[in-house]
Tab-separated table of C-alpha atoms and ligand atoms in Angstrom:
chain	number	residue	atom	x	y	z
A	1	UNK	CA	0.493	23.668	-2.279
A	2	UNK	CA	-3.001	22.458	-0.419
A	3	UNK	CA	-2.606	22.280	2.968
A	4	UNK	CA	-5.154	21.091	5.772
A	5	UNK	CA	-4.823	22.608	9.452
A	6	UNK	CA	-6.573	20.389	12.373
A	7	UNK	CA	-7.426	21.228	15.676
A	8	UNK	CA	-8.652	19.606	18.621
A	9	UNK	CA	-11.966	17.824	17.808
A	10	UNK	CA	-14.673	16.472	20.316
A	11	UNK	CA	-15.827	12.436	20.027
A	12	UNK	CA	-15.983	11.217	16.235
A	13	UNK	CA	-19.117	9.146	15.022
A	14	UNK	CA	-20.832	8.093	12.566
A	15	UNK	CA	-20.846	5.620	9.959
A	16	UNK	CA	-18.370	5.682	6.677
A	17	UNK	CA	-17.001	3.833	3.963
A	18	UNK	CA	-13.737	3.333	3.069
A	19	UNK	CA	-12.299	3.677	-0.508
A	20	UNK	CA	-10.668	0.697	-2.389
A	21	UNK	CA	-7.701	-0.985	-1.693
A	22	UNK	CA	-5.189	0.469	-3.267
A	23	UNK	CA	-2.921	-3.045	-3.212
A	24	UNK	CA	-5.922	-4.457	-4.934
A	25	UNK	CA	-6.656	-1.904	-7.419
A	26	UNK	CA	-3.193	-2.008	-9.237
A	27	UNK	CA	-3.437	-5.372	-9.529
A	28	UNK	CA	-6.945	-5.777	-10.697
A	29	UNK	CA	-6.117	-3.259	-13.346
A	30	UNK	CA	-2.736	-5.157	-14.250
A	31	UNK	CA	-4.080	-8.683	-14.636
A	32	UNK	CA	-7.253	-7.599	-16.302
A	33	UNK	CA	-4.512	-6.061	-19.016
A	34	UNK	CA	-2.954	-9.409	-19.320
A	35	UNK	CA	-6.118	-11.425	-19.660
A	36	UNK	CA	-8.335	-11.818	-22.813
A	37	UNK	CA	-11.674	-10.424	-22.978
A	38	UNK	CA	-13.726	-7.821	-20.711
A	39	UNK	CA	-13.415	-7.248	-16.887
A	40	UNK	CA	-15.796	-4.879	-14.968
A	41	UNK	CA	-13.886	-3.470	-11.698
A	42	UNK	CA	-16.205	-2.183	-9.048
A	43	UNK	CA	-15.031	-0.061	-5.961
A	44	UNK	CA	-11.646	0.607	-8.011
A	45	UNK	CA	-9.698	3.440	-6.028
A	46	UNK	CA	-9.517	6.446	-8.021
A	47	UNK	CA	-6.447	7.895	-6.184
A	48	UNK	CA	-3.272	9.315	-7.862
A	49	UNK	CA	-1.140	5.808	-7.464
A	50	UNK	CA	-3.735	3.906	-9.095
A	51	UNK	CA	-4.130	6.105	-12.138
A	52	UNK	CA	-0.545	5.962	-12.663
A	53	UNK	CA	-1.105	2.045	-13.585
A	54	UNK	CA	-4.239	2.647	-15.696
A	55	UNK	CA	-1.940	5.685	-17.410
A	56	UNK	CA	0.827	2.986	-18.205
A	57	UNK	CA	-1.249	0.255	-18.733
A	58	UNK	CA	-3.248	2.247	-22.090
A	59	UNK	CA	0.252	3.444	-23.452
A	60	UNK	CA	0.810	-0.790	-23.736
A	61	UNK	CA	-2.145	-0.444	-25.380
A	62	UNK	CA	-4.621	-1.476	-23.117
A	63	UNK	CA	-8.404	-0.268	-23.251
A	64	UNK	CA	-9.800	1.097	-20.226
A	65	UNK	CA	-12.612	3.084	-19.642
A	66	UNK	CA	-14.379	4.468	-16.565
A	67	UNK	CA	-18.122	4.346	-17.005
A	68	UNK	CA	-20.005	5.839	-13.631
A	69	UNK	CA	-17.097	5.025	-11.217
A	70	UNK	CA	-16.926	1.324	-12.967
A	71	UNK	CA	-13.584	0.819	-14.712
A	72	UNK	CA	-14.441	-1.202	-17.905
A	73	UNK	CA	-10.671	-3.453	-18.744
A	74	UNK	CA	-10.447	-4.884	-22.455
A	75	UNK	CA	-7.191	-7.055	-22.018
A	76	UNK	CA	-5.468	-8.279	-25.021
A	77	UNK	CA	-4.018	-11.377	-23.723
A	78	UNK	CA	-0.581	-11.596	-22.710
A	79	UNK	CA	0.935	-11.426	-26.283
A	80	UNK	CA	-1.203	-8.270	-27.045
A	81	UNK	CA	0.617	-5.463	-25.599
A	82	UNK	CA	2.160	-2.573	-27.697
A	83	UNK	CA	5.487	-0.923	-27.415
A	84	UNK	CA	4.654	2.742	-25.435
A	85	UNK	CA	5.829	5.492	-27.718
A	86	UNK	CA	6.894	7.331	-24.424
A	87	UNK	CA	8.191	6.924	-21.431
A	88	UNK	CA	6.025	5.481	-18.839
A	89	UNK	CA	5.785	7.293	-15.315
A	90	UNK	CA	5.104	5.626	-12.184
A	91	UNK	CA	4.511	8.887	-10.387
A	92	UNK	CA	4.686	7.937	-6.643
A	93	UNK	CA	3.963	4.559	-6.468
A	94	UNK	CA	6.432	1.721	-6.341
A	95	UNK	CA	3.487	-0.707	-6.646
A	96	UNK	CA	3.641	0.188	-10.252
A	97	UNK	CA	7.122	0.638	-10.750
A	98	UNK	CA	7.681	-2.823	-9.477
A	99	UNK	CA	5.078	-4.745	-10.900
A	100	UNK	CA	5.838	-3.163	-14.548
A	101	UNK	CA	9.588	-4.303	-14.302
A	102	UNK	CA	8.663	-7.484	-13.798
A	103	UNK	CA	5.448	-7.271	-16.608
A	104	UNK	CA	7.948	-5.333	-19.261
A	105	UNK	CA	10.955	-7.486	-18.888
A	106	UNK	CA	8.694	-10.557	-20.059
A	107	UNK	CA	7.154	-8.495	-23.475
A	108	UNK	CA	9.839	-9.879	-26.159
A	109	UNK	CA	10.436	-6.874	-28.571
A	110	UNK	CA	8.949	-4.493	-26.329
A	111	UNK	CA	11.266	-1.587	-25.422
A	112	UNK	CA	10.384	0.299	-22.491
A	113	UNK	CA	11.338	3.548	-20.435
A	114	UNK	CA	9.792	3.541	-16.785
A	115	UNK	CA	10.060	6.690	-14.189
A	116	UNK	CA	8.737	8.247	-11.729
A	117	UNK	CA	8.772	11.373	-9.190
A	118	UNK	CA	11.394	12.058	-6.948
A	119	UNK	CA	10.967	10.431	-4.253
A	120	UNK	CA	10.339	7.150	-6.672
A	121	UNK	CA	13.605	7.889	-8.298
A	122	UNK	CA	15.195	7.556	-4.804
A	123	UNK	CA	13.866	4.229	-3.990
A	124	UNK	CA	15.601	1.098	-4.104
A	125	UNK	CA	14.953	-1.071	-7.431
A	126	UNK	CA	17.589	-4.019	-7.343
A	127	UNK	CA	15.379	-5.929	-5.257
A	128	UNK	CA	13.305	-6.697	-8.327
A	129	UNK	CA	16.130	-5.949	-11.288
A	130	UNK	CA	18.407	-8.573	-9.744
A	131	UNK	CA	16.167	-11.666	-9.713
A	132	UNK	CA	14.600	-10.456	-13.074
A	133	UNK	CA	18.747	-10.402	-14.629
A	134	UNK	CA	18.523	-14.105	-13.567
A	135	UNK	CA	15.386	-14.960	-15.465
A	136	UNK	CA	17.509	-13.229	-18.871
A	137	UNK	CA	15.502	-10.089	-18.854
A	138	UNK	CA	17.568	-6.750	-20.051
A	139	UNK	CA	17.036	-3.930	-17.377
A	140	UNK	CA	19.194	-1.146	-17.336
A	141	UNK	CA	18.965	1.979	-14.608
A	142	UNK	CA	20.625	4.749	-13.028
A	143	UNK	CA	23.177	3.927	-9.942
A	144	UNK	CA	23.829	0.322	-11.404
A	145	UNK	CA	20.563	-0.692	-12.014
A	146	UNK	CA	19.278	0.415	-8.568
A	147	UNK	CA	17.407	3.835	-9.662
A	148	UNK	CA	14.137	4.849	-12.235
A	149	UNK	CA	14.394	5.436	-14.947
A	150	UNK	CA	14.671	1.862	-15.647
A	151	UNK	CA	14.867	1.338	-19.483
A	152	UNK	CA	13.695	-2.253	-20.150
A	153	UNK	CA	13.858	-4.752	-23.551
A	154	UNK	CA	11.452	-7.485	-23.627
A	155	UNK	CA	13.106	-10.677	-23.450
A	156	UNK	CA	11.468	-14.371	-23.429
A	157	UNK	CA	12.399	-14.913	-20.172
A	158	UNK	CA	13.175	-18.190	-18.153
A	159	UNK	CA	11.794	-19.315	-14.899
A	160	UNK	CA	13.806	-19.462	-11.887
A	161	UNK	CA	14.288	-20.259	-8.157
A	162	UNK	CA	13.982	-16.933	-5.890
A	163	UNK	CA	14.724	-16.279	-2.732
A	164	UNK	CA	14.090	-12.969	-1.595
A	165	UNK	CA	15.909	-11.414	1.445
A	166	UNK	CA	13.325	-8.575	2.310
A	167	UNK	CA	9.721	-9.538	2.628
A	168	UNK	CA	8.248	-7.818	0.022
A	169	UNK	CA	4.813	-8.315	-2.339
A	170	UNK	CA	5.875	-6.113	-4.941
A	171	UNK	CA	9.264	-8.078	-5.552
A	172	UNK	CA	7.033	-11.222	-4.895
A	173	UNK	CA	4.419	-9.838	-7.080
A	174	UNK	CA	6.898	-9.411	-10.319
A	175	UNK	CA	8.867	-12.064	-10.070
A	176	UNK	CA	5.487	-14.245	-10.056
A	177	UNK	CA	3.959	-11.985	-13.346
A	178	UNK	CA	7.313	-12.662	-14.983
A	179	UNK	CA	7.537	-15.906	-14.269
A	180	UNK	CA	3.719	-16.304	-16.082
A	181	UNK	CA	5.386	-14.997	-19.079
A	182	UNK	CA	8.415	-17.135	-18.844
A	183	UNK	CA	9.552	-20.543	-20.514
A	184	UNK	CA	9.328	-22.999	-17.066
A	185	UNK	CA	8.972	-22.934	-13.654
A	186	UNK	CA	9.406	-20.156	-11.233
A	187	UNK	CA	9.638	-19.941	-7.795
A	188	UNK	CA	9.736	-17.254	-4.876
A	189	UNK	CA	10.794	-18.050	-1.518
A	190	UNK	CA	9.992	-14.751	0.760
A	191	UNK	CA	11.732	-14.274	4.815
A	192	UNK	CA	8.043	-14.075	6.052
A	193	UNK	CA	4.974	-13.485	4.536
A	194	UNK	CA	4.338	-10.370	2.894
A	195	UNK	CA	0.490	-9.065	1.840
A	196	UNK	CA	-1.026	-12.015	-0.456
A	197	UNK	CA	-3.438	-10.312	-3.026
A	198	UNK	CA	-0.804	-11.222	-6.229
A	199	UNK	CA	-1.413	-15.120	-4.640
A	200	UNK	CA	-5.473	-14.960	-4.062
A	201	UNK	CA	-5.914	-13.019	-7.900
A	202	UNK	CA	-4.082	-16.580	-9.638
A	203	UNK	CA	-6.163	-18.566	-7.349
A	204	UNK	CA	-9.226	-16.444	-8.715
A	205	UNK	CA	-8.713	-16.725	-12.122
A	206	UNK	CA	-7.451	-19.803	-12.337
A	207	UNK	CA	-3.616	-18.983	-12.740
A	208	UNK	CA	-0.921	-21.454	-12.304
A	209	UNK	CA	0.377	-21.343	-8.510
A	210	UNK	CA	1.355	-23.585	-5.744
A	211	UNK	CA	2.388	-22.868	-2.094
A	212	UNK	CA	4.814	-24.715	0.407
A	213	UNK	CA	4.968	-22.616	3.320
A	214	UNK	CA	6.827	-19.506	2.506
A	215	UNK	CA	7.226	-20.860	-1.210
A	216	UNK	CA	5.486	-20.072	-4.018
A	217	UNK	CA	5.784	-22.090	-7.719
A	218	UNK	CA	3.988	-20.712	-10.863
A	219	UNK	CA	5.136	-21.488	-14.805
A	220	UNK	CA	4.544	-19.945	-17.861
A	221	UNK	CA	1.328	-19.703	-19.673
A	222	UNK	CA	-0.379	-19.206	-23.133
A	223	UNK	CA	-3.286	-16.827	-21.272
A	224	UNK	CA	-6.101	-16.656	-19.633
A	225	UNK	CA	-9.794	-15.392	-19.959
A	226	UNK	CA	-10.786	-12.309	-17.838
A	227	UNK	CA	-12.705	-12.053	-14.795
A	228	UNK	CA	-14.920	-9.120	-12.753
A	229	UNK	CA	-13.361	-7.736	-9.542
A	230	UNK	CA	-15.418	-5.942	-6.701
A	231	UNK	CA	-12.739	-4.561	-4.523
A	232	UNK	CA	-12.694	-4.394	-1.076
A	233	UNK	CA	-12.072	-1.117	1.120
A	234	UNK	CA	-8.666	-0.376	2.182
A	235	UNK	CA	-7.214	-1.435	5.347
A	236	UNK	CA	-4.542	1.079	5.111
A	237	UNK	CA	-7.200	3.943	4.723
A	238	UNK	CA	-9.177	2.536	7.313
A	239	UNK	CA	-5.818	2.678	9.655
A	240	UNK	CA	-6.867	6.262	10.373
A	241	UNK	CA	-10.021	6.298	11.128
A	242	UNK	CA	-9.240	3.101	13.471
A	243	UNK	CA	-6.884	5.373	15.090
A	244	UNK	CA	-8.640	8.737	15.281
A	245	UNK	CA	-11.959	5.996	16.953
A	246	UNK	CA	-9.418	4.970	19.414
A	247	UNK	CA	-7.767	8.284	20.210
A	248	UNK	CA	-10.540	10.666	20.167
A	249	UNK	CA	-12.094	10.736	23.749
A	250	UNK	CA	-16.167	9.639	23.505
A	251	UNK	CA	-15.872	8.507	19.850
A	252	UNK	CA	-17.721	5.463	17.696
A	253	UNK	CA	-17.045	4.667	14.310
A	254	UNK	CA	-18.666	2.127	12.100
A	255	UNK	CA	-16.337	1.125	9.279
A	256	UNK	CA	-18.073	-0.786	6.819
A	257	UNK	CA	-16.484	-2.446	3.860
A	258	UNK	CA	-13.092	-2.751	4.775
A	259	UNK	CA	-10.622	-5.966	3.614
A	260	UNK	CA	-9.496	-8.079	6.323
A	261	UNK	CA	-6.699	-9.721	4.672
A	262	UNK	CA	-4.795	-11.795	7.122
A	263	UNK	CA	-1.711	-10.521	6.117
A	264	UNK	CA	-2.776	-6.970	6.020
A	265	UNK	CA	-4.439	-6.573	9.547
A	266	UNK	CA	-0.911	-6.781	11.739
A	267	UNK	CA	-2.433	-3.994	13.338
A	268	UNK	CA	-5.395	-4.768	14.365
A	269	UNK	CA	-3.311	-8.276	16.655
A	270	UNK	CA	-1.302	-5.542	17.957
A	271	UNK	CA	-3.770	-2.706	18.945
A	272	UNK	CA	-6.255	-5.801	20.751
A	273	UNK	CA	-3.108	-6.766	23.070
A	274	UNK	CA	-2.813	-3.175	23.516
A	275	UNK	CA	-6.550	-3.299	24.472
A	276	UNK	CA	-8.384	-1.364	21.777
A	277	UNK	CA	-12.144	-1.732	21.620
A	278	UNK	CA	-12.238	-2.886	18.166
A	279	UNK	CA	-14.809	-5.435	16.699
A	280	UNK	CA	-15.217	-7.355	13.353
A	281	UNK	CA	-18.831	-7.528	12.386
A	282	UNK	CA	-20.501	-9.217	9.353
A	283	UNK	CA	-17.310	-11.060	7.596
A	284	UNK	CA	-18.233	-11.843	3.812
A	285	UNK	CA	-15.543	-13.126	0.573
A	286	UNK	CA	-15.153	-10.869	-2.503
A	287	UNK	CA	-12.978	-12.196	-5.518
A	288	UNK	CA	-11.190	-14.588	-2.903
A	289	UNK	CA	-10.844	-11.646	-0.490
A	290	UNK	CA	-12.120	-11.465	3.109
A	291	UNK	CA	-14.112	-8.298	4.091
A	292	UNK	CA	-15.825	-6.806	7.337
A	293	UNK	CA	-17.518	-3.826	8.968
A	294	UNK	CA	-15.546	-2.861	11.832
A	295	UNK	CA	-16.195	-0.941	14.680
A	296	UNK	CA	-13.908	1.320	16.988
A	297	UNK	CA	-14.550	2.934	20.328
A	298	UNK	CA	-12.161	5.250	22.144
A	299	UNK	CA	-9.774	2.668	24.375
A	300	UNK	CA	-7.517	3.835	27.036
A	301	UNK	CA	-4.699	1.781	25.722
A	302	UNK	CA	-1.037	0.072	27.232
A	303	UNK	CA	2.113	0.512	25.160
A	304	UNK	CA	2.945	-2.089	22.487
A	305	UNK	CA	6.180	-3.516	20.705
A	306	UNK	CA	6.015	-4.214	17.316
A	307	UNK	CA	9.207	-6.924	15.774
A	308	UNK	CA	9.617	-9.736	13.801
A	309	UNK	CA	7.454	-11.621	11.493
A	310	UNK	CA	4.292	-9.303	11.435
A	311	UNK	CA	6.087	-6.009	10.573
A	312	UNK	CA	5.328	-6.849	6.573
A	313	UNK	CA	1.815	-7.275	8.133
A	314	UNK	CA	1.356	-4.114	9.384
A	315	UNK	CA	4.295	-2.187	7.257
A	316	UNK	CA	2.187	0.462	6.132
A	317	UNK	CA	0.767	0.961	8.945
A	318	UNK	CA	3.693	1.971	11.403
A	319	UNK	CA	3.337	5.653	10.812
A	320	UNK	CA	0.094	5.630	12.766
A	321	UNK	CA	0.583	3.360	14.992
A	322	UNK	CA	3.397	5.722	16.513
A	323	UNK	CA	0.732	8.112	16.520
A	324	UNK	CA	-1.469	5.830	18.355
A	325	UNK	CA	1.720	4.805	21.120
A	326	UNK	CA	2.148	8.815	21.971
A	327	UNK	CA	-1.243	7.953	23.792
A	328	UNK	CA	-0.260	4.313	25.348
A	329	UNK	CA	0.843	3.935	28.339
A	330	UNK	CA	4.889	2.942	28.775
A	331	UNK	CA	7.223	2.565	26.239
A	332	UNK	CA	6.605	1.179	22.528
A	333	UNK	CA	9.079	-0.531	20.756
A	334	UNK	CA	9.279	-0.680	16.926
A	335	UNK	CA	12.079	-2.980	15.763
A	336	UNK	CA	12.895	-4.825	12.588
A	337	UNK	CA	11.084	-1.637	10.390
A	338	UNK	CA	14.381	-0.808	8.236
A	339	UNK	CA	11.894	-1.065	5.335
A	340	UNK	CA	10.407	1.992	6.781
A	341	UNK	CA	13.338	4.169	5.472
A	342	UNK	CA	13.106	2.871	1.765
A	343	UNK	CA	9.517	3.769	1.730
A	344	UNK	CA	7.791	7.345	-0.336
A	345	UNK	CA	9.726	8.932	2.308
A	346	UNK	CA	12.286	8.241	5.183
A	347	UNK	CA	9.310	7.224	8.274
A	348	UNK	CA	10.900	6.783	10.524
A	349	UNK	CA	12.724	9.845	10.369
A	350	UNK	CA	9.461	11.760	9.627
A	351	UNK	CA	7.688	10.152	12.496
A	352	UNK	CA	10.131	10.376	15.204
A	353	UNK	CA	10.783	13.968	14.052
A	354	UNK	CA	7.501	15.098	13.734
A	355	UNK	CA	6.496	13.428	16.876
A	356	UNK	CA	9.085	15.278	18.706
A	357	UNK	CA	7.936	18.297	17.319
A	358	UNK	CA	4.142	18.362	18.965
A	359	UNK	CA	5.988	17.415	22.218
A	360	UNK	CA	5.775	14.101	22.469
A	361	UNK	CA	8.546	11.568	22.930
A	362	UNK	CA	9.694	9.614	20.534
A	363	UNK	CA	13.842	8.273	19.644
A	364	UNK	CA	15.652	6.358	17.129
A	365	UNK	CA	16.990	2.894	18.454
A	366	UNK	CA	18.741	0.047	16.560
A	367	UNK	CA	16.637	-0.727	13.565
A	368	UNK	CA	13.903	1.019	14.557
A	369	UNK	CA	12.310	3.683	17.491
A	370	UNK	CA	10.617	3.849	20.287
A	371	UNK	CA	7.775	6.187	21.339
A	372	UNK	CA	6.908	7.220	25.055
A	373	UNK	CA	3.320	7.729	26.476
A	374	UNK	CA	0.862	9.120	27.615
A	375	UNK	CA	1.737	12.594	26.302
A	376	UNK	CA	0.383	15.662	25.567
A	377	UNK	CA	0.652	16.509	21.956
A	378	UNK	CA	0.956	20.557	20.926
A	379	UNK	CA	-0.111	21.617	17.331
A	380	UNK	CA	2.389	22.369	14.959
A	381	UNK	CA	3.507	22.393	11.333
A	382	UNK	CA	4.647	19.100	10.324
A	383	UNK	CA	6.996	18.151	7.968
A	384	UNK	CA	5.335	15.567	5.450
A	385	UNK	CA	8.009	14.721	2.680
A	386	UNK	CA	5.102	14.987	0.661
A	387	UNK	CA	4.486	11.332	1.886
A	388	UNK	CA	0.669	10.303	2.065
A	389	UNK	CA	0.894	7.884	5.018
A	390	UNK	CA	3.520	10.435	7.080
A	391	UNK	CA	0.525	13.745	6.235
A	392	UNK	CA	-2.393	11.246	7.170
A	393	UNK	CA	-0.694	10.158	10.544
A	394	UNK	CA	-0.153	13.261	11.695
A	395	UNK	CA	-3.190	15.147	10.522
A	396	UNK	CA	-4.715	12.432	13.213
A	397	UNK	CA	-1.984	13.802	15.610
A	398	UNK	CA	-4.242	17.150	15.481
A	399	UNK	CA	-7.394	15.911	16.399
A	400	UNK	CA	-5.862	15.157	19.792
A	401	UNK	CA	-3.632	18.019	20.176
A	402	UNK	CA	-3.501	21.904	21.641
A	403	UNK	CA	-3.515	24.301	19.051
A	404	UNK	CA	-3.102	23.893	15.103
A	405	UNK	CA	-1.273	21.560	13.219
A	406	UNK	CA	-0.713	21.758	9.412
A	407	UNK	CA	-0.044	19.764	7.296
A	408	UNK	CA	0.487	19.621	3.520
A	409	UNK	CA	-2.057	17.714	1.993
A	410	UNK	CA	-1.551	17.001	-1.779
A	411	UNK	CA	-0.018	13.646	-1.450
A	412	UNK	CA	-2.946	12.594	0.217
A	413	UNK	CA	-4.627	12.057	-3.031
A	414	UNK	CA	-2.033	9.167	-3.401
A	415	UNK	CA	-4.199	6.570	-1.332
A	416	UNK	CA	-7.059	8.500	0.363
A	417	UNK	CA	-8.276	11.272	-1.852
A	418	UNK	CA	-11.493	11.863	0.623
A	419	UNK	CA	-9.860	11.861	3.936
A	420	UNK	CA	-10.504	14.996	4.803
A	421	UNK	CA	-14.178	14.553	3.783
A	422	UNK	CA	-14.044	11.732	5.988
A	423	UNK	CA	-12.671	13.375	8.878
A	424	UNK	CA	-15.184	15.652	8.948
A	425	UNK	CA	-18.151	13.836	8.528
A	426	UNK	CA	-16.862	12.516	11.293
A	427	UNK	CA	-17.326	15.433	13.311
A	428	UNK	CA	-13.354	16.280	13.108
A	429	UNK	CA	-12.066	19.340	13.120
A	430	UNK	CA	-10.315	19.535	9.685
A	431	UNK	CA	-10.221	22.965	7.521
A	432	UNK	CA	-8.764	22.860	3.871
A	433	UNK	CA	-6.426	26.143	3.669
B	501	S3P	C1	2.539	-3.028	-1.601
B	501	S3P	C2	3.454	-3.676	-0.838
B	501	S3P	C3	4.191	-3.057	0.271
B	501	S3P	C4	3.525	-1.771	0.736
B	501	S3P	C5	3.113	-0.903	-0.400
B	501	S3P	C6	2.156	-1.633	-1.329
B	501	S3P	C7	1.907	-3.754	-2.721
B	501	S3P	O1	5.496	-2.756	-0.161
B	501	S3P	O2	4.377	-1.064	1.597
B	501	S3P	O3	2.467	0.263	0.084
B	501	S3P	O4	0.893	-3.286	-3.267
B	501	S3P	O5	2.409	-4.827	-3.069
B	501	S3P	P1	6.657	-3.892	-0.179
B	501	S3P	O6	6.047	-5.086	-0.741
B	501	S3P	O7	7.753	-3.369	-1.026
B	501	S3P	O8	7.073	-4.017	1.250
């Protein structure tokens, strides 16, 4: 198993560029399937969760070739996909997972096994099988439904009124593909606004979809024609680097290229109050999607809390920000996270653990944790759960901290296959063992 061991770095700088969104990415690949004709994707992440989509998407049948890191999509329409002679695997990512359930259940005649690894076989799937039951799909999976594999026969399905009791864009996201393939209309009411890529892609390419506030209606169509996507870097990626710019003492990071998504940038609302250096420069659209070069200088920073509406905002993100709060001053409050614990792996276990472990302070509270700063962090061997987010966090942990911390770093590939790299371009100091 790769591991990386970090040590105590001097300022970071430099300029970088972050890789694609990985949000993005499954979906450009996804509705590019479903459309007719050609689509060229630029800046497509090449990272383990995203080849699990293009993996499932060519054993429907769907041609996709990468031609100097340019994926060329030949979708069939919506009626063109083929039954997979084997079972489709997810791997890690419950982007796919999610999305496909709703995608397979709406193929009439097409029978379908989906899996994954297992931490995916752990995660909760009746968030999406439920709703999709309603619509007449046929969904069967372990623990009642609730557990991959998920085996799946295409039904004509028909549309329906959702309303969702987590805030989530990959329930969001299938319910709204199904209800494309489904006779009528469909609509998904979420608790708060969760990430709105599936929402800006129908607006791009012309898809059927209206919003009232938190509601969304869309109805079934015949198809659509294909369009290019240039994707935009990935917030979530570019997280890290925020946080090892603000942590570091002396650094300053240009981040160029990085989507600035309302509804992906929680952090960034939180980290300002907090009083982070952090700037926005040159804001441009992509394919409906805001982008900007940021910039990060090393803040001395209060404690922050973290509740309510903008946890899906920032959901992804929570893992490092708990990094970043073992250097704030005062307690910081995470509430309203219980997503967290549904996630690749239990966070907030791993966080508050791990935290604990390099000697800082962190504790479980009621539906959520805290973390205590300022604190000095010791290097240690950290236990990942082979989760991408929980290795990342903590593998910024060691820039800051006394001695060596490990960590394993395979699941990094996941989301952010050059982080090291990154890192230490950077000037961090980040050894591959
Ligand atoms: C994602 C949505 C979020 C996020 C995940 C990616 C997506 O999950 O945590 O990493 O691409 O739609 P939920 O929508 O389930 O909260």
């Amino acid at each position: 198993m790769g591991k990386l061991m970090i040590k105590k770095s001097r300022s970071l700088m430099g300029e970088i560029k972050i890789p694609g969104d990985k949000s993005i990415s499954h979906r450009a690949l996804i509705f590019s399937s479903m459309g007719e004709g050609e689509s060229i994707i630029k800046n497509f992440l090449f990272s383990q969760d995203c080849i699990s989509t293009m993996n499932c998407l060519r054993a429907l049948g769907t041609s996709i070739e990468i031609c100097e890191n340019v994926i060329k999509v030949k979708g069939n329409g919506i009626n063109g996909f083929r039954e997979p002679e084997n079972v489709l695997d997810a791997g890690n990512s419950g982007t796919t997972i999610r999305l496909f359930t709703g995608l397979l259940s709406g193929l009439p005649g097409i029978f379908s096994v989906i899996t994954g690894d297992d931490s995916l076989r752990r995660r909760p799937m009746k968030r999406v099988v439920e709703p999709l039951l309603g619509m007449g799909a046929k969904i069967w999976g372990r623990n009642g439904g609730n557990n991959p594999p998920l085996a799946i026969k295409g039904e004509k399905l028909k549309g329906r009124d959702h309303t969702l009791s987590v805030a989530s864009a990959q329930v969001k996201s299938a319910l709204l593909i199904a209800g494309l393939l489904a006779d009528g209309e469909t609509s998904v009411t979420e608790p708060s606004l969760s990430r709105d890529h599936t929402e800006r892609i129908f607006q791009y390419l012309g898809l059927p979809l209206i919003r009232n506030g938190l509601t969304l209606k869309t109805h079934g169509i015949e198809g659509f024609k294909n369009k290019d996507f240039n994707i935009p870097g990935d917030f979530s990626s570019a997280a890290f680097i925020i946080a090892a710019g603000l942590l570091v003492e002396g650094s300053k990071i240009v981040i160029k290229n990085v989507g600035i998504n309302p509804t992906r940038i929680g952090m960034l609302s939180v980290l300002k109050e907090a009083g982070a250096k952090i700037q926005i420069l040159n804001q441009w659209e992509e394919g409906g999607e805001p982008i900007g070069d940021l910039i990060v200088e090393f803040s001395i920073l209060e404690s922050f809390e973290v509740r309510g509406e903008i946890v899906p905002k920032l959901i992804d993100e929570v893992p490092i920000l708990a990094i970043i709060a073992t250097q704030a001053k005062g307690k910081s409050v995470f509430k309203d996270v219980g997503e967290l614990k549904v996630k690749e792996s239990d966070r907030i276990k791993a966080v508050v653990d791990g935290i604990n472990k390099m000697g800082g302070k962190a504790e479980i509270i009621d539906e959520g944790f805290a973390v205590y700063g300022p604190t000095k962090l010791n290097g240690n061997e950290i236990e990942t759960y082979n989760d991408h987010r929980i290795a990342m966090s903590f593998a910024i942990a060691g820039l800051l901290a006394d001695g060596e911390t490990i960590v394993e770093s395979n699941s990094i590939s996941i989301s952010f296959p050059n982080f090291g790299e990154t890192i230490k371009k950077l000037g961090g100091n980040i050894i591959e063992l």
